[in-house]
């Protein structure tokens, strides 16, 4: 299964512990899935973890597991969809901590819904944009001066979808994820020139609660959150600019060459499905 995505997830644990000793790592979406697994995997390093998520009770449980392994963690219950809450979080980070060395932008929201089911739900789009785009942008605007001073790293947990042909029913999710991916790719050369490393990790399906509502995904191949946490640890050591499944380039080529075929075929399939439901 792993060969479909990232065959080589190994990293040197001793080297990682040495590299992260004394560093401060900010992780959003730290209460479930990828963020939770990453926090636990970093617990045995000497890094200071700053864990951000909405659910305080779950953050407390993650913090306790980190500390049980000898790690150090502070938690911040914050709804990143709320612009005022994001600014409050930034103020707390700047006032009480010496700065951030690595920012892992992991928090995200997924929605799969027909546009005809969203006509009276504009919040489908504002919520996904607030969490998947505006929140990481706002956080980085506040963190960049310190990241430059520390020659730090930003790791964006992205998705292969943003580089492939768009699919029906994913307008809210794909637009918001693509927006931040484009923003991040635009600012990366400027950050790199100032000594800040930038890493985009393009993930396929990951077996987290985010994909649970989509029945079609239940039996498809998917990575486990623990595997993604390993990949992020590897990215911290290598500081590579991009991680993506080996087949993504082929998918991108097909998205360009077969766009017309895809759109005609998808339109035909949707019309047939609509006729069957009438």
mmCIF file with all atom_site columns, N, CA and C in Angstrom, residues 149-181:
data_model
loop_
_atom_site.group_PDB
_atom_site.id
_atom_site.type_symbol
_atom_site.label_atom_id
_atom_site.label_alt_id
_atom_site.label_comp_id
_atom_site.label_asym_id
_atom_site.label_entity_id
_atom_site.label_seq_id
_atom_site.pdbx_PDB_ins_code
_atom_site.Cartn_x
_atom_site.Cartn_y
_atom_site.Cartn_z
_atom_site.occupancy
_atom_site.B_iso_or_equiv
_atom_site.pdbx_formal_charge
_atom_site.auth_seq_id
_atom_site.auth_comp_id
_atom_site.auth_asym_id
_atom_site.auth_atom_id
_atom_site.pdbx_PDB_model_num
ATOM 1  N N  . UNK A 1 149 ? 14.397  35.634 11.417  1.00 0.00 ? 149 UNK A N  1
ATOM 2  C CA . UNK A 1 149 ? 15.455  35.792 12.411  1.00 0.00 ? 149 UNK A CA 1
ATOM 3  C C  . UNK A 1 149 ? 16.049  34.441 12.812  1.00 0.00 ? 149 UNK A C  1
ATOM 4  N N  . UNK A 1 150 ? 15.221  33.409 12.843  1.00 0.00 ? 150 UNK A N  1
ATOM 5  C CA . UNK A 1 150 ? 15.678  32.081 13.275  1.00 0.00 ? 150 UNK A CA 1
ATOM 6  C C  . UNK A 1 150 ? 16.048  31.167 12.109  1.00 0.00 ? 150 UNK A C  1
ATOM 7  N N  . UNK A 1 151 ? 15.895  31.668 10.881  1.00 0.00 ? 151 UNK A N  1
ATOM 8  C CA . UNK A 1 151 ? 16.144  30.847 9.692   1.00 0.00 ? 151 UNK A CA 1
ATOM 9  C C  . UNK A 1 151 ? 15.351  29.549 9.808   1.00 0.00 ? 151 UNK A C  1
ATOM 10 N N  . UNK A 1 152 ? 14.060  29.715 10.037  1.00 0.00 ? 152 UNK A N  1
ATOM 11 C CA . UNK A 1 152 ? 13.184  28.596 10.338  1.00 0.00 ? 152 UNK A CA 1
ATOM 12 C C  . UNK A 1 152 ? 12.623  27.900 9.112   1.00 0.00 ? 152 UNK A C  1
ATOM 13 N N  . UNK A 1 153 ? 11.522  27.195 9.325   1.00 0.00 ? 153 UNK A N  1
ATOM 14 C CA . UNK A 1 153 ? 10.916  26.397 8.257   1.00 0.00 ? 153 UNK A CA 1
ATOM 15 C C  . UNK A 1 153 ? 9.401   26.431 8.393   1.00 0.00 ? 153 UNK A C  1
ATOM 16 N N  . UNK A 1 154 ? 8.724   26.478 7.253   1.00 0.00 ? 154 UNK A N  1
ATOM 17 C CA . UNK A 1 154 ? 7.265   26.373 7.199   1.00 0.00 ? 154 UNK A CA 1
ATOM 18 C C  . UNK A 1 154 ? 6.920   25.132 6.398   1.00 0.00 ? 154 UNK A C  1
ATOM 19 N N  . UNK A 1 155 ? 6.091   24.266 6.975   1.00 0.00 ? 155 UNK A N  1
ATOM 20 C CA . UNK A 1 155 ? 5.668   23.034 6.302   1.00 0.00 ? 155 UNK A CA 1
ATOM 21 C C  . UNK A 1 155 ? 4.162   23.104 6.084   1.00 0.00 ? 155 UNK A C  1
ATOM 22 N N  . UNK A 1 156 ? 3.756   23.122 4.830   1.00 0.00 ? 156 UNK A N  1
ATOM 23 C CA . UNK A 1 156 ? 2.339   23.186 4.492   1.00 0.00 ? 156 UNK A CA 1
ATOM 24 C C  . UNK A 1 156 ? 1.839   21.795 4.155   1.00 0.00 ? 156 UNK A C  1
ATOM 25 N N  . UNK A 1 157 ? 0.842   21.319 4.911   1.00 0.00 ? 157 UNK A N  1
ATOM 26 C CA . UNK A 1 157 ? 0.227   20.026 4.619   1.00 0.00 ? 157 UNK A CA 1
ATOM 27 C C  . UNK A 1 157 ? -0.876  20.260 3.592   1.00 0.00 ? 157 UNK A C  1
ATOM 28 N N  . UNK A 1 158 ? -0.551  19.977 2.355   1.00 0.00 ? 158 UNK A N  1
ATOM 29 C CA . UNK A 1 158 ? -1.461  20.235 1.244   1.00 0.00 ? 158 UNK A CA 1
ATOM 30 C C  . UNK A 1 158 ? -2.065  18.926 0.751   1.00 0.00 ? 158 UNK A C  1
ATOM 31 N N  . UNK A 1 159 ? -2.642  18.928 -0.437  1.00 0.00 ? 159 UNK A N  1
ATOM 32 C CA . UNK A 1 159 ? -3.309  17.752 -0.992  1.00 0.00 ? 159 UNK A CA 1
ATOM 33 C C  . UNK A 1 159 ? -3.030  17.667 -2.481  1.00 0.00 ? 159 UNK A C  1
ATOM 34 N N  . UNK A 1 160 ? -2.970  16.439 -2.991  1.00 0.00 ? 160 UNK A N  1
ATOM 35 C CA . UNK A 1 160 ? -2.695  16.261 -4.421  1.00 0.00 ? 160 UNK A CA 1
ATOM 36 C C  . UNK A 1 160 ? -3.779  16.917 -5.274  1.00 0.00 ? 160 UNK A C  1
ATOM 37 N N  . UNK A 1 161 ? -4.996  17.025 -4.715  1.00 0.00 ? 161 UNK A N  1
ATOM 38 C CA . UNK A 1 161 ? -6.123  17.585 -5.481  1.00 0.00 ? 161 UNK A CA 1
ATOM 39 C C  . UNK A 1 161 ? -5.835  18.961 -6.031  1.00 0.00 ? 161 UNK A C  1
ATOM 40 N N  . UNK A 1 162 ? -5.042  19.764 -5.304  1.00 0.00 ? 162 UNK A N  1
ATOM 41 C CA . UNK A 1 162 ? -4.837  21.149 -5.730  1.00 0.00 ? 162 UNK A CA 1
ATOM 42 C C  . UNK A 1 162 ? -4.029  21.231 -7.018  1.00 0.00 ? 162 UNK A C  1
ATOM 43 N N  . UNK A 1 163 ? -3.351  20.152 -7.385  1.00 0.00 ? 163 UNK A N  1
ATOM 44 C CA . UNK A 1 163 ? -2.544  20.140 -8.597  1.00 0.00 ? 163 UNK A CA 1
ATOM 45 C C  . UNK A 1 163 ? -3.171  19.317 -9.718  1.00 0.00 ? 163 UNK A C  1
ATOM 46 N N  . UNK A 1 164 ? -4.371  18.794 -9.461  1.00 0.00 ? 164 UNK A N  1
ATOM 47 C CA . UNK A 1 164 ? -5.051  17.966 -10.450 1.00 0.00 ? 164 UNK A CA 1
ATOM 48 C C  . UNK A 1 164 ? -6.329  18.649 -10.937 1.00 0.00 ? 164 UNK A C  1
ATOM 49 N N  . UNK A 1 165 ? -6.955  18.067 -11.947 1.00 0.00 ? 165 UNK A N  1
ATOM 50 C CA . UNK A 1 165 ? -8.183  18.644 -12.490 1.00 0.00 ? 165 UNK A CA 1
ATOM 51 C C  . UNK A 1 165 ? -9.274  18.656 -11.417 1.00 0.00 ? 165 UNK A C  1
ATOM 52 N N  . UNK A 1 166 ? -10.009 19.755 -11.263 1.00 0.00 ? 166 UNK A N  1
ATOM 53 C CA . UNK A 1 166 ? -11.051 19.830 -10.228 1.00 0.00 ? 166 UNK A CA 1
ATOM 54 C C  . UNK A 1 166 ? -12.165 18.819 -10.464 1.00 0.00 ? 166 UNK A C  1
ATOM 55 N N  . UNK A 1 167 ? -12.754 18.388 -9.348  1.00 0.00 ? 167 UNK A N  1
ATOM 56 C CA . UNK A 1 167 ? -13.835 17.402 -9.422  1.00 0.00 ? 167 UNK A CA 1
ATOM 57 C C  . UNK A 1 167 ? -15.138 18.011 -8.902  1.00 0.00 ? 167 UNK A C  1
ATOM 58 N N  . UNK A 1 168 ? -16.284 17.574 -9.426  1.00 0.00 ? 168 UNK A N  1
ATOM 59 C CA . UNK A 1 168 ? -17.578 18.067 -8.930  1.00 0.00 ? 168 UNK A CA 1
ATOM 60 C C  . UNK A 1 168 ? -17.744 17.789 -7.439  1.00 0.00 ? 168 UNK A C  1
ATOM 61 N N  . UNK A 1 169 ? -18.487 18.663 -6.784  1.00 0.00 ? 169 UNK A N  1
ATOM 62 C CA . UNK A 1 169 ? -18.861 18.573 -5.369  1.00 0.00 ? 169 UNK A CA 1
ATOM 63 C C  . UNK A 1 169 ? -17.739 18.953 -4.401  1.00 0.00 ? 169 UNK A C  1
ATOM 64 N N  . UNK A 1 170 ? -16.588 19.322 -4.930  1.00 0.00 ? 170 UNK A N  1
ATOM 65 C CA . UNK A 1 170 ? -15.470 19.681 -4.062  1.00 0.00 ? 170 UNK A CA 1
ATOM 66 C C  . UNK A 1 170 ? -15.110 21.164 -4.172  1.00 0.00 ? 170 UNK A C  1
ATOM 67 N N  . UNK A 1 171 ? -16.025 21.997 -4.631  1.00 0.00 ? 171 UNK A N  1
ATOM 68 C CA . UNK A 1 171 ? -15.709 23.404 -4.900  1.00 0.00 ? 171 UNK A CA 1
ATOM 69 C C  . UNK A 1 171 ? -15.179 24.121 -3.661  1.00 0.00 ? 171 UNK A C  1
ATOM 70 N N  . UNK A 1 172 ? -15.847 23.964 -2.522  1.00 0.00 ? 172 UNK A N  1
ATOM 71 C CA . UNK A 1 172 ? -15.446 24.690 -1.309  1.00 0.00 ? 172 UNK A CA 1
ATOM 72 C C  . UNK A 1 172 ? -14.060 24.265 -0.857  1.00 0.00 ? 172 UNK A C  1
ATOM 73 N N  . UNK A 1 173 ? -13.835 22.969 -0.808  1.00 0.00 ? 173 UNK A N  1
ATOM 74 C CA . UNK A 1 173 ? -12.554 22.458 -0.302  1.00 0.00 ? 173 UNK A CA 1
ATOM 75 C C  . UNK A 1 173 ? -11.411 22.770 -1.257  1.00 0.00 ? 173 UNK A C  1
ATOM 76 N N  . UNK A 1 174 ? -11.592 22.418 -2.536  1.00 0.00 ? 174 UNK A N  1
ATOM 77 C CA . UNK A 1 174 ? -10.485 22.589 -3.466  1.00 0.00 ? 174 UNK A CA 1
ATOM 78 C C  . UNK A 1 174 ? -10.128 24.050 -3.688  1.00 0.00 ? 174 UNK A C  1
ATOM 79 N N  . UNK A 1 175 ? -11.128 24.927 -3.717  1.00 0.00 ? 175 UNK A N  1
ATOM 80 C CA . UNK A 1 175 ? -10.823 26.347 -3.904  1.00 0.00 ? 175 UNK A CA 1
ATOM 81 C C  . UNK A 1 175 ? -10.001 26.887 -2.743  1.00 0.00 ? 175 UNK A C  1
ATOM 82 N N  . UNK A 1 176 ? -10.356 26.506 -1.507  1.00 0.00 ? 176 UNK A N  1
ATOM 83 C CA . UNK A 1 176 ? -9.653  27.034 -0.334  1.00 0.00 ? 176 UNK A CA 1
ATOM 84 C C  . UNK A 1 176 ? -8.250  26.450 -0.210  1.00 0.00 ? 176 UNK A C  1
ATOM 85 N N  . UNK A 1 177 ? -8.104  25.146 -0.458  1.00 0.00 ? 177 UNK A N  1
ATOM 86 C CA . UNK A 1 177 ? -6.768  24.534 -0.385  1.00 0.00 ? 177 UNK A CA 1
ATOM 87 C C  . UNK A 1 177 ? -5.867  25.052 -1.498  1.00 0.00 ? 177 UNK A C  1
ATOM 88 N N  . UNK A 1 178 ? -6.433  25.228 -2.689  1.00 0.00 ? 178 UNK A N  1
ATOM 89 C CA . UNK A 1 178 ? -5.644  25.741 -3.806  1.00 0.00 ? 178 UNK A CA 1
ATOM 90 C C  . UNK A 1 178 ? -5.222  27.185 -3.557  1.00 0.00 ? 178 UNK A C  1
ATOM 91 N N  . UNK A 1 179 ? -6.100  27.960 -2.930  1.00 0.00 ? 179 UNK A N  1
ATOM 92 C CA . UNK A 1 179 ? -5.769  29.357 -2.645  1.00 0.00 ? 179 UNK A CA 1
ATOM 93 C C  . UNK A 1 179 ? -4.512  29.452 -1.781  1.00 0.00 ? 179 UNK A C  1
ATOM 94 N N  . UNK A 1 180 ? -4.464  28.662 -0.707  1.00 0.00 ? 180 UNK A N  1
ATOM 95 C CA . UNK A 1 180 ? -3.275  28.751 0.149   1.00 0.00 ? 180 UNK A CA 1
ATOM 96 C C  . UNK A 1 180 ? -2.057  28.146 -0.529  1.00 0.00 ? 180 UNK A C  1
ATOM 97 N N  . UNK A 1 181 ? -2.247  27.074 -1.291  1.00 0.00 ? 181 UNK A N  1
ATOM 98 C CA . UNK A 1 181 ? -1.111  26.484 -1.998  1.00 0.00 ? 181 UNK A CA 1
ATOM 99 C C  . UNK A 1 181 ? -0.485  27.499 -2.945  1.00 0.00 ? 181 UNK A C  1
#
